[in-house]
GROMACS .gro file of N, CA and C in nm:
model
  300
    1UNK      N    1   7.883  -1.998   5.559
    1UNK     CA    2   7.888  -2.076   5.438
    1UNK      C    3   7.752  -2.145   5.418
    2UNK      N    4   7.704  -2.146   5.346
    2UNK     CA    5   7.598  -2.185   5.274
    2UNK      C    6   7.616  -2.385   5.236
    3UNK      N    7   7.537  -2.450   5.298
    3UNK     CA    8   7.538  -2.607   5.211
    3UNK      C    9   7.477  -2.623   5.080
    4UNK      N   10   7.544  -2.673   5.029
    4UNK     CA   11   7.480  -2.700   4.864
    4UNK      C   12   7.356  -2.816   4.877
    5UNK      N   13   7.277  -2.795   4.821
    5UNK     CA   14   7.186  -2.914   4.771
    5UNK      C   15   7.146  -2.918   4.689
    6UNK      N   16   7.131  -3.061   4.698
    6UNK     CA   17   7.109  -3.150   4.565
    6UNK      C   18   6.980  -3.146   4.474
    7UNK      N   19   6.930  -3.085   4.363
    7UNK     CA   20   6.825  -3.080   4.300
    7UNK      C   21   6.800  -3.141   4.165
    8UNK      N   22   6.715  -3.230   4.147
    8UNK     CA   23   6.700  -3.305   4.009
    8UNK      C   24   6.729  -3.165   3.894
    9UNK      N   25   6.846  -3.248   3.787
    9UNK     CA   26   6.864  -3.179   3.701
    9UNK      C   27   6.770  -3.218   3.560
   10UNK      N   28   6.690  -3.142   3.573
   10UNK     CA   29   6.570  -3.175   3.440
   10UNK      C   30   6.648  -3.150   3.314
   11UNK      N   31   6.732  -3.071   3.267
   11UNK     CA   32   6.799  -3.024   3.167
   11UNK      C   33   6.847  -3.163   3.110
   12UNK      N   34   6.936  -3.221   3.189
   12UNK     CA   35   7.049  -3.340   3.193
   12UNK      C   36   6.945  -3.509   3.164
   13UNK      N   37   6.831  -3.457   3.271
   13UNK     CA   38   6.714  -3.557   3.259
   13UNK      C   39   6.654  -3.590   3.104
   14UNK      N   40   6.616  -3.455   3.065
   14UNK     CA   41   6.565  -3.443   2.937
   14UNK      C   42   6.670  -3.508   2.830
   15UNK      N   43   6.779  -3.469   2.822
   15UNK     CA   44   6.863  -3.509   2.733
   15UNK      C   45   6.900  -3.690   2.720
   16UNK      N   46   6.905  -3.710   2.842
   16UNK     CA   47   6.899  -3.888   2.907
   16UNK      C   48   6.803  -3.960   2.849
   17UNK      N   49   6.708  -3.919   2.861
   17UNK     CA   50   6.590  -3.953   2.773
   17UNK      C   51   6.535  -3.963   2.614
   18UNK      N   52   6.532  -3.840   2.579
   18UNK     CA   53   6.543  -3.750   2.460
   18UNK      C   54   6.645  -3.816   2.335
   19UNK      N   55   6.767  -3.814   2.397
   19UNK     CA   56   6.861  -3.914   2.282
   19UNK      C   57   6.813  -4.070   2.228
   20UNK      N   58   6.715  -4.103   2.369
   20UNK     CA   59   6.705  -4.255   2.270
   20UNK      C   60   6.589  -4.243   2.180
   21UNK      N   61   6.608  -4.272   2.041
   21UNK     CA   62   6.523  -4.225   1.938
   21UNK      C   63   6.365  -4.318   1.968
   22UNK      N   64   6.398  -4.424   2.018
   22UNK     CA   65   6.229  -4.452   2.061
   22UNK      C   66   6.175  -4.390   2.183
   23UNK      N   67   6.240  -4.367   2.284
   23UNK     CA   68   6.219  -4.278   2.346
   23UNK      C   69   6.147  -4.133   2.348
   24UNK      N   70   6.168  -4.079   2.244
   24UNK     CA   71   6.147  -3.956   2.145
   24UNK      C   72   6.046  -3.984   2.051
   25UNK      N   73   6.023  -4.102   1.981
   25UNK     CA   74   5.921  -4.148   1.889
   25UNK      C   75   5.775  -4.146   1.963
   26UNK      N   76   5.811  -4.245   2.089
   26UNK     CA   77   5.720  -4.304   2.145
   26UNK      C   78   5.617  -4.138   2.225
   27UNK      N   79   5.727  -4.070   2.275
   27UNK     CA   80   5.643  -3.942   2.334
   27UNK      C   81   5.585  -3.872   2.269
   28UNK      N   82   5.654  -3.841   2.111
   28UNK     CA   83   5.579  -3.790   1.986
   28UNK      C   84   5.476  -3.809   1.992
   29UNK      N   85   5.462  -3.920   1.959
   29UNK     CA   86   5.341  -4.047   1.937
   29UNK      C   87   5.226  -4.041   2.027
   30UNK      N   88   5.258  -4.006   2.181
   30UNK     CA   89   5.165  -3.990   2.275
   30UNK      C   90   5.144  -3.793   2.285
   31UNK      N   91   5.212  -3.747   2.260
   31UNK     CA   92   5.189  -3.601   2.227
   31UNK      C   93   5.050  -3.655   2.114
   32UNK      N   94   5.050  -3.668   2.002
   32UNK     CA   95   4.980  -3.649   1.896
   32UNK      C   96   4.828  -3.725   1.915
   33UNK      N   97   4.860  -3.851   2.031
   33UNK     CA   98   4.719  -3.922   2.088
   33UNK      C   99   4.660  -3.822   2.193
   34UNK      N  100   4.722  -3.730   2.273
   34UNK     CA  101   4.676  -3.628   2.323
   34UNK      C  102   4.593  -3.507   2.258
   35UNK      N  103   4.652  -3.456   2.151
   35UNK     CA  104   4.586  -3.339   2.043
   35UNK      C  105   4.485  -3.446   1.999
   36UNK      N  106   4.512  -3.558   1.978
   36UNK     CA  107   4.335  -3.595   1.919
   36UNK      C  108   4.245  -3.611   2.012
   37UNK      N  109   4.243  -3.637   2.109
   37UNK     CA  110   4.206  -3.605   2.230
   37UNK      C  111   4.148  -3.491   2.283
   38UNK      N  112   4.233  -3.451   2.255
   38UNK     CA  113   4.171  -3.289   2.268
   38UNK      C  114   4.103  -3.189   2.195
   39UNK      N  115   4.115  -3.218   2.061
   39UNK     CA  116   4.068  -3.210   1.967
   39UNK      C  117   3.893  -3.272   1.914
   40UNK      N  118   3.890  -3.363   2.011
   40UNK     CA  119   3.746  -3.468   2.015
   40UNK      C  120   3.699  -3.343   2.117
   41UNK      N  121   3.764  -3.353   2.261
   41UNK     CA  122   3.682  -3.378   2.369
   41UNK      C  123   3.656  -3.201   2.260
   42UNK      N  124   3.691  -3.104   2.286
   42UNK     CA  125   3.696  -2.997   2.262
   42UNK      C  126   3.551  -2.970   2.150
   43UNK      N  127   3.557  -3.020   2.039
   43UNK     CA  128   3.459  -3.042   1.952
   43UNK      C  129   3.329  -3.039   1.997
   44UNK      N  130   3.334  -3.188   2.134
   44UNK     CA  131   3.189  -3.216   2.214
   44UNK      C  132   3.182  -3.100   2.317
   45UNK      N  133   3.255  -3.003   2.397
   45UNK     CA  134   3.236  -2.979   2.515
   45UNK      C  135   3.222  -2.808   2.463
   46UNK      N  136   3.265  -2.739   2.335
   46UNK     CA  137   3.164  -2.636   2.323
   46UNK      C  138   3.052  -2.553   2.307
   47UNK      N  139   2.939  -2.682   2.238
   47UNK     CA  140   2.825  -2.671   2.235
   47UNK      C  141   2.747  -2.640   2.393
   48UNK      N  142   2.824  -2.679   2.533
   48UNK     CA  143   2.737  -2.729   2.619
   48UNK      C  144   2.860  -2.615   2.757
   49UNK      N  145   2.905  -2.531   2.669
   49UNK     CA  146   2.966  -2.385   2.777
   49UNK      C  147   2.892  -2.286   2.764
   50UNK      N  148   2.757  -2.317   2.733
   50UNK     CA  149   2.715  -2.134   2.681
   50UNK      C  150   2.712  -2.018   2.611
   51UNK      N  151   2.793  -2.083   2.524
   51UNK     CA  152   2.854  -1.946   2.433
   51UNK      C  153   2.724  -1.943   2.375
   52UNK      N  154   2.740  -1.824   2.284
   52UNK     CA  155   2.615  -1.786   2.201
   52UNK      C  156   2.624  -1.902   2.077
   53UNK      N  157   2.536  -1.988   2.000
   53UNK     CA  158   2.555  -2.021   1.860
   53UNK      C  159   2.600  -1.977   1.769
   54UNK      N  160   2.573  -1.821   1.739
   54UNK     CA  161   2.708  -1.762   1.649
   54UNK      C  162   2.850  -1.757   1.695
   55UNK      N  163   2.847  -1.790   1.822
   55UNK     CA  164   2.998  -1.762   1.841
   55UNK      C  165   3.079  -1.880   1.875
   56UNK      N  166   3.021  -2.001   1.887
   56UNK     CA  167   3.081  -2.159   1.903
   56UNK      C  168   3.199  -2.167   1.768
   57UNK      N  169   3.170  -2.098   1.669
   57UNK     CA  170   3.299  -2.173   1.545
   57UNK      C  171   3.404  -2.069   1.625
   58UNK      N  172   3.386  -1.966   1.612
   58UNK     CA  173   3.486  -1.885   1.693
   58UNK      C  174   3.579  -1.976   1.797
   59UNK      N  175   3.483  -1.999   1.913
   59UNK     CA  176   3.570  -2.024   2.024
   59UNK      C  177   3.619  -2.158   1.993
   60UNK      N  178   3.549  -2.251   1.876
   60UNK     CA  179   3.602  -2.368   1.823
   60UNK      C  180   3.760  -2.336   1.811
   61UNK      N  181   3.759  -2.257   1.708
   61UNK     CA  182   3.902  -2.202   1.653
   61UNK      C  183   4.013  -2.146   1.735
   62UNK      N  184   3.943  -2.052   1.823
   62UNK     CA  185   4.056  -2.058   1.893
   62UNK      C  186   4.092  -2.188   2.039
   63UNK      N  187   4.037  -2.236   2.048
   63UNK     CA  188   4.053  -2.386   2.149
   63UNK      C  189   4.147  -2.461   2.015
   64UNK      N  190   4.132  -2.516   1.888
   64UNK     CA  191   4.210  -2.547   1.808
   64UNK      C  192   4.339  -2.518   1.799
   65UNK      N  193   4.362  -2.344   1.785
   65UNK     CA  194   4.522  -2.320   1.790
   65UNK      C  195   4.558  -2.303   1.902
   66UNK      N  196   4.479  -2.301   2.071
   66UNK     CA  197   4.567  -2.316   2.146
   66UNK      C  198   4.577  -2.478   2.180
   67UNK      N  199   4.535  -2.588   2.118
   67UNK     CA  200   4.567  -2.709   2.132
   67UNK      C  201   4.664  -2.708   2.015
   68UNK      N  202   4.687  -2.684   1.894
   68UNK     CA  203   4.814  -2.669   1.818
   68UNK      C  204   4.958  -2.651   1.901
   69UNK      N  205   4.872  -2.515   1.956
   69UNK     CA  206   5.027  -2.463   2.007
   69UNK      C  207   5.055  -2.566   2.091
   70UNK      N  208   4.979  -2.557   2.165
   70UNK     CA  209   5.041  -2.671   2.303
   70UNK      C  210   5.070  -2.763   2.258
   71UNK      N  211   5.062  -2.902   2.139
   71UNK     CA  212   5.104  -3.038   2.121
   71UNK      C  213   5.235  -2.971   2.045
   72UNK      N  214   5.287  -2.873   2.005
   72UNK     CA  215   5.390  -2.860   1.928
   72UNK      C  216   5.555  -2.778   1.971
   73UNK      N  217   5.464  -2.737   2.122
   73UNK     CA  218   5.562  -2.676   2.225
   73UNK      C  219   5.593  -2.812   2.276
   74UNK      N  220   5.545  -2.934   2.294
   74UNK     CA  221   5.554  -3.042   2.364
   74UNK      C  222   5.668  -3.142   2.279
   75UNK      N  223   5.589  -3.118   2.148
   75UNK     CA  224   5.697  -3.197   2.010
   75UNK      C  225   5.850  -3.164   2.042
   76UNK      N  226   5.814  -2.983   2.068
   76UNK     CA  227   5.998  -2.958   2.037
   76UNK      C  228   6.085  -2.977   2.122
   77UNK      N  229   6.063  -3.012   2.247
   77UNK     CA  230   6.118  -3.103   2.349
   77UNK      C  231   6.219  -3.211   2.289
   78UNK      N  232   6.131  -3.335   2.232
   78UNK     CA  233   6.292  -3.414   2.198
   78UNK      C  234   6.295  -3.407   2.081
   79UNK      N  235   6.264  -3.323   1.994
   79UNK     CA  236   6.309  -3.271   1.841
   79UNK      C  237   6.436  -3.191   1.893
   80UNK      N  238   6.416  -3.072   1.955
   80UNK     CA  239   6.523  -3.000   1.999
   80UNK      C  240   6.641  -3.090   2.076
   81UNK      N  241   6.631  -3.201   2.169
   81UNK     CA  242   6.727  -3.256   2.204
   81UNK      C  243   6.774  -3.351   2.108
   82UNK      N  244   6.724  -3.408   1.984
   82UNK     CA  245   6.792  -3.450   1.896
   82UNK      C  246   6.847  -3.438   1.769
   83UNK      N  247   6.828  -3.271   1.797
   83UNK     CA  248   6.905  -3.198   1.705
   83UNK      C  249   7.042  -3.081   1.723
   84UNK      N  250   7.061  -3.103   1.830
   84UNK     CA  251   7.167  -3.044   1.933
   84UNK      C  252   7.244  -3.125   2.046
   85UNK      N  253   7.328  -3.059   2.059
   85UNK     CA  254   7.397  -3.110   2.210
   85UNK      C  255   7.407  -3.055   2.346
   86UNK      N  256   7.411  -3.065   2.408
   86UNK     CA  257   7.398  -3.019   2.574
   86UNK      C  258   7.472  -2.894   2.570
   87UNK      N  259   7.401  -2.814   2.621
   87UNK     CA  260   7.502  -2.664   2.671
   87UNK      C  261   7.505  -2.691   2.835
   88UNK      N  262   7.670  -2.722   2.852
   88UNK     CA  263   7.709  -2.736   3.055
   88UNK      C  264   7.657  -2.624   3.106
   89UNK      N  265   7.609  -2.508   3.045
   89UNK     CA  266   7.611  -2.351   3.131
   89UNK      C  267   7.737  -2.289   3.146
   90UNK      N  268   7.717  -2.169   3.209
   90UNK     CA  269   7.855  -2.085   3.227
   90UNK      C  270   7.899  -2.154   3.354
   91UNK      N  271   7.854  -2.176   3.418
   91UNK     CA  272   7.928  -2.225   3.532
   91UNK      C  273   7.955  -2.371   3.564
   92UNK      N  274   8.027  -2.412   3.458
   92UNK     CA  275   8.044  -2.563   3.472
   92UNK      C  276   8.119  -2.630   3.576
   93UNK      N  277   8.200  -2.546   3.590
   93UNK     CA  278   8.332  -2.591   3.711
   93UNK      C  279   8.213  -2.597   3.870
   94UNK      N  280   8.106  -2.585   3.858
   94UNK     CA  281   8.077  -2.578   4.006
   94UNK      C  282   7.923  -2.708   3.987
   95UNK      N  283   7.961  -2.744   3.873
   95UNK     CA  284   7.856  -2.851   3.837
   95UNK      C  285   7.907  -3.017   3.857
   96UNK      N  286   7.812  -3.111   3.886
   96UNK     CA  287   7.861  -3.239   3.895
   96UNK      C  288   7.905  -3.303   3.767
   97UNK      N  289   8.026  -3.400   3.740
   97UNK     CA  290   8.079  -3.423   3.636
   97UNK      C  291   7.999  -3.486   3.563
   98UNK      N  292   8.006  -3.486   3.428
   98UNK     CA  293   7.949  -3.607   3.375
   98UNK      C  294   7.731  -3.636   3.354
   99UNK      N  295   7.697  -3.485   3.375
   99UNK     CA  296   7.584  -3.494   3.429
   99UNK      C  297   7.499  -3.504   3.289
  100UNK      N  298   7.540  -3.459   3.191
  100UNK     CA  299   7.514  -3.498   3.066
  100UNK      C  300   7.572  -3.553   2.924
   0.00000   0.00000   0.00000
């Protein structure tokens, strides 16, 4: 027989969190102070990688949409938990009660 152990449930975590609407505001909020952030440093730190001068707007652009993507994969975190409700999984009966 195998012992069970105990592992932080991030799913259940997220949702704990996620529901309280400042909770959710406030991370928004620091998501979006991050993309400007990144968005600065990014601006200053391609001139000084080497690229060729014709090709800095280029790699500008794409450093841009992969900082898009990333602050908006981050957004849908507690957008998605406060627009839904918890799925227990298929195997609920072998889960701790009450975990979300």
């Amino acid at each position: 027989s195998i012992q069970p152990v105990g592992v932080r449930d991030i799913y259940a975590l997220e949702f704990q969190i996620f529901k309280n609407p400042l909770w959710s505001l406030f991370y928004i909020c620091s998501v979006f102070v991050f993309m400007y952030h990144y968005y600065v440093g990014w601006k200053k730190v391609t001139p000084v990688l080497g690229i060729p001068k014709a090709h800095i707007w280029r790699v500008e652009l794409i450093g841009y949409a992969i900082g898009i993507t990333m602050g908006l994969v981050y957004i849908s975190f507690p957008l998605y938990v406060m627009a839904t409700t918890p799925f227990a999984g298929y195997e609920a009966s072998i889960q701790t009660p009450g975990r979300v």
